[in-house]
mmCIF file of C-alpha atoms and ligand atoms in Angstrom:
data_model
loop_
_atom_site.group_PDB
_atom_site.id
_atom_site.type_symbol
_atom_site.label_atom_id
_atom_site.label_comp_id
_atom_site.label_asym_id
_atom_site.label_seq_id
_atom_site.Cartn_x
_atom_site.Cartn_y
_atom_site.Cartn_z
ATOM 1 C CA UNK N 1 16.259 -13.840 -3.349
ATOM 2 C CA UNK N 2 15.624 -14.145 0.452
ATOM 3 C CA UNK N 3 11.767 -13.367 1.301
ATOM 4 C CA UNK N 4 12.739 -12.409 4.634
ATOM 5 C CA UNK N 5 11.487 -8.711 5.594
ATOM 6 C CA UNK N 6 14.548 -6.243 6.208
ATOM 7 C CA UNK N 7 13.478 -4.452 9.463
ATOM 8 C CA UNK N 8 11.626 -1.161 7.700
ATOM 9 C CA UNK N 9 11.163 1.099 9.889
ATOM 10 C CA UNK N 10 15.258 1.865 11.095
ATOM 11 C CA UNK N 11 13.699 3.537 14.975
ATOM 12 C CA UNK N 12 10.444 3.436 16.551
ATOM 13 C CA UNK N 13 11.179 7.377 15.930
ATOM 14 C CA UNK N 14 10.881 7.353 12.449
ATOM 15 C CA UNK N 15 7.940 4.808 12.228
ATOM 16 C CA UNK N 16 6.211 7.727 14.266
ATOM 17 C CA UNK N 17 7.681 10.795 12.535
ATOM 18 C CA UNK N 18 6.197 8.883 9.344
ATOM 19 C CA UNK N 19 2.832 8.453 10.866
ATOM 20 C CA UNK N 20 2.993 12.648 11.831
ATOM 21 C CA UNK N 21 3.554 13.288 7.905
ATOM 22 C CA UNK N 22 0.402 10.894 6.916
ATOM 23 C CA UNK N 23 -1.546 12.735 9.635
ATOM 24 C CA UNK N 24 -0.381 16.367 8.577
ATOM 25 C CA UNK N 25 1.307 16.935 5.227
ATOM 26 C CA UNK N 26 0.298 13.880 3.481
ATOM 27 C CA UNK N 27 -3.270 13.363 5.054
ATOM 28 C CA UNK N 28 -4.904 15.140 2.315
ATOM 29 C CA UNK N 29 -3.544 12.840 -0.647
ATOM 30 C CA UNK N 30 -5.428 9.533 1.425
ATOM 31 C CA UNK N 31 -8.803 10.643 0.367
ATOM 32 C CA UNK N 32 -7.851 11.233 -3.040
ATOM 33 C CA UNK N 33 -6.406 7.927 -4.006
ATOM 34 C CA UNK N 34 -9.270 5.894 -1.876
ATOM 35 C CA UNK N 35 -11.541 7.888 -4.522
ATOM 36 C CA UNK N 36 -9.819 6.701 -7.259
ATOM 37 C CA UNK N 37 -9.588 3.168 -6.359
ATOM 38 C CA UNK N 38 -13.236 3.106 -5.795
ATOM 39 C CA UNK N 39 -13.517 4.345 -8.846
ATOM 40 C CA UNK N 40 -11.429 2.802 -11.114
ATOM 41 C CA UNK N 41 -12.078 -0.593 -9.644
ATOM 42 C CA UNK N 42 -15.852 -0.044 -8.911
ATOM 43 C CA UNK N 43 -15.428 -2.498 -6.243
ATOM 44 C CA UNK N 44 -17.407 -0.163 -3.032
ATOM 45 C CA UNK N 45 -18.076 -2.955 -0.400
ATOM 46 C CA UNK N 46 -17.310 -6.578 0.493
ATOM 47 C CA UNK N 47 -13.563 -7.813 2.456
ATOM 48 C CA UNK N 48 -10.252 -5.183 1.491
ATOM 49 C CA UNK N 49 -6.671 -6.030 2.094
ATOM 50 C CA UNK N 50 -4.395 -2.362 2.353
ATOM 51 C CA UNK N 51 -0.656 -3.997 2.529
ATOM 52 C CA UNK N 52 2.068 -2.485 3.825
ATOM 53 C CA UNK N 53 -0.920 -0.014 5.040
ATOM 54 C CA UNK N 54 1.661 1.495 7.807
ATOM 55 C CA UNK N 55 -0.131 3.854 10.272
ATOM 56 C CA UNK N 56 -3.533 3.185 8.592
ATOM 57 C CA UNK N 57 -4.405 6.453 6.351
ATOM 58 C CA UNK N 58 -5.549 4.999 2.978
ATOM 59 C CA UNK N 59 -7.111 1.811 4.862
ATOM 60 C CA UNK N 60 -8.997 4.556 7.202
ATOM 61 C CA UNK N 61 -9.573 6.957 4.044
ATOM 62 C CA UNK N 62 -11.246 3.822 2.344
ATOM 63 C CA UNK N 63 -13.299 2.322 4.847
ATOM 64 C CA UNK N 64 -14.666 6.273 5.228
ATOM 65 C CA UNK N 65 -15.858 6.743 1.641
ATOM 66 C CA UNK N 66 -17.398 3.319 1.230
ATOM 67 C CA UNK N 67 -18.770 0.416 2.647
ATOM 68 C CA UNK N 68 -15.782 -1.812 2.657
ATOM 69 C CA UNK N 69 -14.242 -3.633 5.647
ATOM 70 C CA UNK N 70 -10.099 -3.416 5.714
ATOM 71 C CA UNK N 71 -8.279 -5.468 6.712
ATOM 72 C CA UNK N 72 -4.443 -3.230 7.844
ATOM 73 C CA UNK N 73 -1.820 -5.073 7.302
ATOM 74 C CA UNK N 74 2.133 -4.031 8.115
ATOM 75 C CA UNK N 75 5.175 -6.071 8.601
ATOM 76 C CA UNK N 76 6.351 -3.535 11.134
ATOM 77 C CA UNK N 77 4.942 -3.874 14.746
ATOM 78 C CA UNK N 78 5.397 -0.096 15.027
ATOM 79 C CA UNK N 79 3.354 0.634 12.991
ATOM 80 C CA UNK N 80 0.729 -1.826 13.907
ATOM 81 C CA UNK N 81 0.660 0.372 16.876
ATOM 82 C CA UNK N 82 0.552 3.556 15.028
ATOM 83 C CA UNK N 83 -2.640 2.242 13.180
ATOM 84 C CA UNK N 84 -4.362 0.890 16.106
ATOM 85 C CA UNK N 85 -4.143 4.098 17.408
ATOM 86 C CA UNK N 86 -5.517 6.081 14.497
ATOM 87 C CA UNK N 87 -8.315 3.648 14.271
ATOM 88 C CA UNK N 88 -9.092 4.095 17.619
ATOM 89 C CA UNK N 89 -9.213 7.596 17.239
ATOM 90 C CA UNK N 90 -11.585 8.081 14.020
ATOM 91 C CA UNK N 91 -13.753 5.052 16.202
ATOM 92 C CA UNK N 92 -13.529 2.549 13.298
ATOM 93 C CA UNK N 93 -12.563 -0.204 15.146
ATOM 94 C CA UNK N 94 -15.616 -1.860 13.772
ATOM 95 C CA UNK N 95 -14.462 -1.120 9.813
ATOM 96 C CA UNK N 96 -10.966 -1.224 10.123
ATOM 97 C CA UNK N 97 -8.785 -4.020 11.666
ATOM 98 C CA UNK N 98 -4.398 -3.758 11.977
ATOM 99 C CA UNK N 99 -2.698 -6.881 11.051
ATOM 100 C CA UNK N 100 0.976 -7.759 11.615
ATOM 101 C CA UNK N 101 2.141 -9.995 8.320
ATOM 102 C CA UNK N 102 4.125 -9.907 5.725
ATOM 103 C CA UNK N 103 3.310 -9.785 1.809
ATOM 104 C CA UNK N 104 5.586 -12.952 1.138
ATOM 105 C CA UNK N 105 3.176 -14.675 3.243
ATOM 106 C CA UNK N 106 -0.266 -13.071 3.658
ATOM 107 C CA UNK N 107 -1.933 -14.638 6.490
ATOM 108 C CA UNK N 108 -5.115 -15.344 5.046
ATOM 109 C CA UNK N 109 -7.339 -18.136 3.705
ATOM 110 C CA UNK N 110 -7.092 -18.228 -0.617
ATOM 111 C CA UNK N 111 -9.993 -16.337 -2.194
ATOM 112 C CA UNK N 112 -10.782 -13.597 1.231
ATOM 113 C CA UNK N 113 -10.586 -10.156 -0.480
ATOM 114 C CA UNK N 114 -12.630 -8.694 -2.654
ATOM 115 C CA UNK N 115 -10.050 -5.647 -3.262
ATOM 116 C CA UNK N 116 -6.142 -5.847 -2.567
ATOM 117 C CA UNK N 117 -4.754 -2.339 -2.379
ATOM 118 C CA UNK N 118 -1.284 -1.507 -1.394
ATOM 119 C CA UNK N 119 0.407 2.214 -1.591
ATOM 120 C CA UNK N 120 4.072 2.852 -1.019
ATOM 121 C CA UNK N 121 5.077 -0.502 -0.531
ATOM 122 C CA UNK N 122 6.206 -2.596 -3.355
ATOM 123 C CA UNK N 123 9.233 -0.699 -3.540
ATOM 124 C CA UNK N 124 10.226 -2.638 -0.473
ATOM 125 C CA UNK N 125 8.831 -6.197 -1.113
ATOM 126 C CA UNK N 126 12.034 -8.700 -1.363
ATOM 127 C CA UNK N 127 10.320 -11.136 -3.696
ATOM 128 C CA UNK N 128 8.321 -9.345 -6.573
ATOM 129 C CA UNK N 129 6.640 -12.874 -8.092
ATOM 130 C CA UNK N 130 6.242 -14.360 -4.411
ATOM 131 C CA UNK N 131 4.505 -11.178 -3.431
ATOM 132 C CA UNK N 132 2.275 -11.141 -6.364
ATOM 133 C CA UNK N 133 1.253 -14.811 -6.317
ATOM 134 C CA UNK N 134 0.616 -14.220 -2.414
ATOM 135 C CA UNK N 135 -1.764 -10.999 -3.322
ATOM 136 C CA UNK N 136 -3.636 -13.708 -6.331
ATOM 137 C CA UNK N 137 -4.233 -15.969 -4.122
ATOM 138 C CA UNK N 138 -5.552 -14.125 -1.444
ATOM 139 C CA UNK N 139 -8.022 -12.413 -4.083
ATOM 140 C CA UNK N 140 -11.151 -13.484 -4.499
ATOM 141 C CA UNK N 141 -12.357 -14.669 -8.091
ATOM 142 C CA UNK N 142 -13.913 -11.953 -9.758
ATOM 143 C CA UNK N 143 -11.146 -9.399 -7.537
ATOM 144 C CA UNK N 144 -9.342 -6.589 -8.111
ATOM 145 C CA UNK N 145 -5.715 -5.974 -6.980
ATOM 146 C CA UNK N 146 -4.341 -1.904 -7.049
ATOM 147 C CA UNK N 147 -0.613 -1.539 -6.230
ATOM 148 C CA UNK N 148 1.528 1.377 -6.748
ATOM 149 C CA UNK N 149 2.081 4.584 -5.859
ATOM 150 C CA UNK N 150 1.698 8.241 -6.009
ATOM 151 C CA UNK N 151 0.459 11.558 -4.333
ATOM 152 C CA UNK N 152 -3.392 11.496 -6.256
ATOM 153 C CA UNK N 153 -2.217 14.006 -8.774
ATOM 154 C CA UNK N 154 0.632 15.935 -10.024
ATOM 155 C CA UNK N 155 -0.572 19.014 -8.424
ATOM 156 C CA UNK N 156 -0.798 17.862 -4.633
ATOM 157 C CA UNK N 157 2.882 15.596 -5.689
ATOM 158 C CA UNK N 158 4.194 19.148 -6.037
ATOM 159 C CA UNK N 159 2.727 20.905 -3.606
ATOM 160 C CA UNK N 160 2.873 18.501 -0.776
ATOM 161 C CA UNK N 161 6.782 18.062 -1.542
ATOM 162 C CA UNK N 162 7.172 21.907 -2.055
ATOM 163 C CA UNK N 163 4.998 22.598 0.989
ATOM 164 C CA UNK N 164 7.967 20.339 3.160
ATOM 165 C CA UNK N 165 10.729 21.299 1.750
ATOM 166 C CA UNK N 166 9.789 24.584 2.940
ATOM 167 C CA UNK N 167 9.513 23.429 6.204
ATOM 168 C CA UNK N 168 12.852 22.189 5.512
ATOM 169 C CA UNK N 169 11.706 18.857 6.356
ATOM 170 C CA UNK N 170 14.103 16.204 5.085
ATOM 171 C CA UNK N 171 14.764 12.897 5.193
ATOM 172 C CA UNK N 172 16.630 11.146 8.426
ATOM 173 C CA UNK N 173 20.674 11.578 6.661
ATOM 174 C CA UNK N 174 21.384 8.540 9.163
ATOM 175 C CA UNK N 175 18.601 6.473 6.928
ATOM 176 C CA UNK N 176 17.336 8.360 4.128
ATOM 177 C CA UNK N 177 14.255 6.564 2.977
ATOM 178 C CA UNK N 178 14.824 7.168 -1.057
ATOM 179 C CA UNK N 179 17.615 4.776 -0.889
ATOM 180 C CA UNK N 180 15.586 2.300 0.021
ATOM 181 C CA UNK N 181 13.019 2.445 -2.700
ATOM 182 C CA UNK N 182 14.245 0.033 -4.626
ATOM 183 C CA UNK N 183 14.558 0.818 -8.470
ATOM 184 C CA UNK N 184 13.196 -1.702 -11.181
ATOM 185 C CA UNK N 185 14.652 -2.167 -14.710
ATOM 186 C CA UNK N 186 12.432 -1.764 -17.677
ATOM 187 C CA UNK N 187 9.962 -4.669 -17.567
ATOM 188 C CA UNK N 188 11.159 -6.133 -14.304
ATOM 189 C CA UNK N 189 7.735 -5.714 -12.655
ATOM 190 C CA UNK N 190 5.583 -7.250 -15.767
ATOM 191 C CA UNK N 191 7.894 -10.099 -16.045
ATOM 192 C CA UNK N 192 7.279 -10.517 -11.673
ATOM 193 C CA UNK N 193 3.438 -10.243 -12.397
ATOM 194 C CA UNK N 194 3.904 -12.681 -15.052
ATOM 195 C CA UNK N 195 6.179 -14.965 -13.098
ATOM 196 C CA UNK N 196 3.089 -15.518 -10.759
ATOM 197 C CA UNK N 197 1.332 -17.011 -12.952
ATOM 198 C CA UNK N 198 -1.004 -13.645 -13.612
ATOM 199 C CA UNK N 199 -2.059 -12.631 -17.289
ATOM 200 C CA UNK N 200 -4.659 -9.929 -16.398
ATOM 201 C CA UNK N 201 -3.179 -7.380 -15.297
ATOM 202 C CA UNK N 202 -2.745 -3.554 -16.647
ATOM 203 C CA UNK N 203 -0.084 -0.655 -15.409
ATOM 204 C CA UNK N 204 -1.370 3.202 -15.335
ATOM 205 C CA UNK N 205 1.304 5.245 -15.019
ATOM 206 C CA UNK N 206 0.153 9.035 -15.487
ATOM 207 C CA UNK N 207 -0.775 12.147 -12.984
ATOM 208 C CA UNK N 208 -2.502 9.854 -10.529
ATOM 209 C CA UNK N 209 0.743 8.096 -9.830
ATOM 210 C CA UNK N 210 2.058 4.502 -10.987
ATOM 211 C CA UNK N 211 -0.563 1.469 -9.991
ATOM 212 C CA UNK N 212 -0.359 -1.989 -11.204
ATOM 213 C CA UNK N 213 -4.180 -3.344 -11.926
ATOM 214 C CA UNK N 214 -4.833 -7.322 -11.367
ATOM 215 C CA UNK N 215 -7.864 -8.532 -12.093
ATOM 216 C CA UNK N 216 -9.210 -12.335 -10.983
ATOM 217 C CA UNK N 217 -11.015 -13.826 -13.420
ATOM 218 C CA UNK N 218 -14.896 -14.752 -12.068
ATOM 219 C CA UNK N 219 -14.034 -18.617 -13.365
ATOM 220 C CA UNK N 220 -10.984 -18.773 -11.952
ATOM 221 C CA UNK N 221 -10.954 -21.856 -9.949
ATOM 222 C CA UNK N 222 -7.154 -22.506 -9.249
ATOM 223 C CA UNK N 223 -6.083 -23.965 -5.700
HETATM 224 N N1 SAM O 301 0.832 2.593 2.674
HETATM 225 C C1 SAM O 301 1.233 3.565 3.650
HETATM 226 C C2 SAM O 301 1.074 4.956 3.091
HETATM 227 O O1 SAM O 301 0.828 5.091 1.887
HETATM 228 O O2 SAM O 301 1.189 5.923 3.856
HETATM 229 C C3 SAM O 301 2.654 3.325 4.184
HETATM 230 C C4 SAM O 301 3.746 3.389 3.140
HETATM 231 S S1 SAM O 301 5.374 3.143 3.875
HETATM 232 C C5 SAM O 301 6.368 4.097 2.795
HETATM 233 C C6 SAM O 301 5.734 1.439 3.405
HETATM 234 C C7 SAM O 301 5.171 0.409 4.366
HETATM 235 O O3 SAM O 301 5.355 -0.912 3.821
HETATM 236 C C8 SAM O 301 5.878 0.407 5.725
HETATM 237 O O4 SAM O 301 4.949 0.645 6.769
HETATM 238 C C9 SAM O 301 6.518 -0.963 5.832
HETATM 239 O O5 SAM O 301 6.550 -1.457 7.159
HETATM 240 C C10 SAM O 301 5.632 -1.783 4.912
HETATM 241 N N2 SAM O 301 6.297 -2.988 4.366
HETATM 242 C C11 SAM O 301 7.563 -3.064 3.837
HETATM 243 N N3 SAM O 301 7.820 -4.330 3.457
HETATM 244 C C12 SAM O 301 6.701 -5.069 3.746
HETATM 245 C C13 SAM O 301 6.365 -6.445 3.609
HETATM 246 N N4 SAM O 301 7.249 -7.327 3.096
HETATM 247 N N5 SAM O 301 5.149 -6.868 3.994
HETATM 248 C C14 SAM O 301 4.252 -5.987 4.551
HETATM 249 N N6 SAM O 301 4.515 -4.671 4.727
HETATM 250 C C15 SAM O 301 5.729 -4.207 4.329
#
């Protein structure tokens, strides 16, 4: 499978129409999921990596309700733009920094982060194991990696969605992004996990949404 990125974002109009929804109807689901990363990982300060990050919410949403220092990082020069921008606006130049890159190839040293998060954008990543070895090695030992998605709970999922389709906000029909989530068969994603070489790892998959949990052994040493 190639590990070239497809271009994402289809028009600079939709990378910004996305980046209205994560400032208006989706803004309130950020702060919910940064909680629950903090949380679940207990990992509050040191070096983050948010890929796929887009126009900057959950990296901006993290760096707000702790101490860490996030690193944005997007495939998509739109949206590099887009999170400049935000950043900019919320003056957190200082704890939040956009990066153009791509998963397949994270441009940074082994062993940098001491938290890889990534919402919304796995669905999209060409080359499952290559992506996973590429968020490993970037960890540092003793890191955590949280990669998934969801909405925070059932409740906002529903409202949120409910809330738009009111609006009668839909999906571009020239592009519609749910055809290019990309579906999974059963096991597919343990056996890409696996495929990089990673053994600690542990899937939740309930109200809060669907995350895959890595954990970086403190002894591990590889190169
Ligand atoms: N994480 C953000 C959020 O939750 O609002 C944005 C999610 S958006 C649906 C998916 C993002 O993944 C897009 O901004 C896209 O450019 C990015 N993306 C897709 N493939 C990527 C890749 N191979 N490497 C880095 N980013 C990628």
């Amino acid at each position: 499978m190639s590990s070239t990125p497809s271009r994402f974002w289809k028009t600079p109009g939709e990378a910004r129409q996305y980046d209205t929804f994560a400032n208006t109807d989706f803004a309130r689901i950020y702060p919910v999921i940064a909680n629950q990363i903090l949380d679940r990982t207990g990992i509050t300060e040191g070096a983050c990596l948010d890929i796929g990050s887009g126009p900057g919410s959950l990296a901006i949403a993290l760096a707000t309700l702790s101490a860490l220092k996030v690193t944005a990082l997007d495939s998509s020069p739109e949206m590099y733009d887009l999170a400049q921008k935000n950043i900019r606006k919320r003056g957190m130049e200082e704890q939040v920094v956009p990066v153009i890159g791509d998963v397949h190839a994270i441009p940074a040293p082994d062993t940098t982060f001491h938290l890889v998060v990534s919402r919304g954008s796995y669905h999209f990543w060409n080359d499952l194991p290559v992506a996973f070895s590429e968020v490993f090695r970037v960890l540092k030992p003793g890191g955590i990696a949280y990669i998934g998605g969801g909405y925070g709970s059932g409740k906002i999922r529903d409202e949120v969605l409910a809330h738009r389709k009111e609006r009668g906000i839909v999906d571009d029909p020239a592009h519609p992004m749910r055809n290019r989530f990309r579906k999974f068969r059963a096991g597919e994603i343990e056996a890409s996990i696996e495929a990089a070489g990673i053994s600690d790892y542990r899937i939740i998959n309930d109200d809060t949404g669907f995350w895959i949990v890595i954990r970086k052994s403190c002894y591990d040493r590889r190169e």
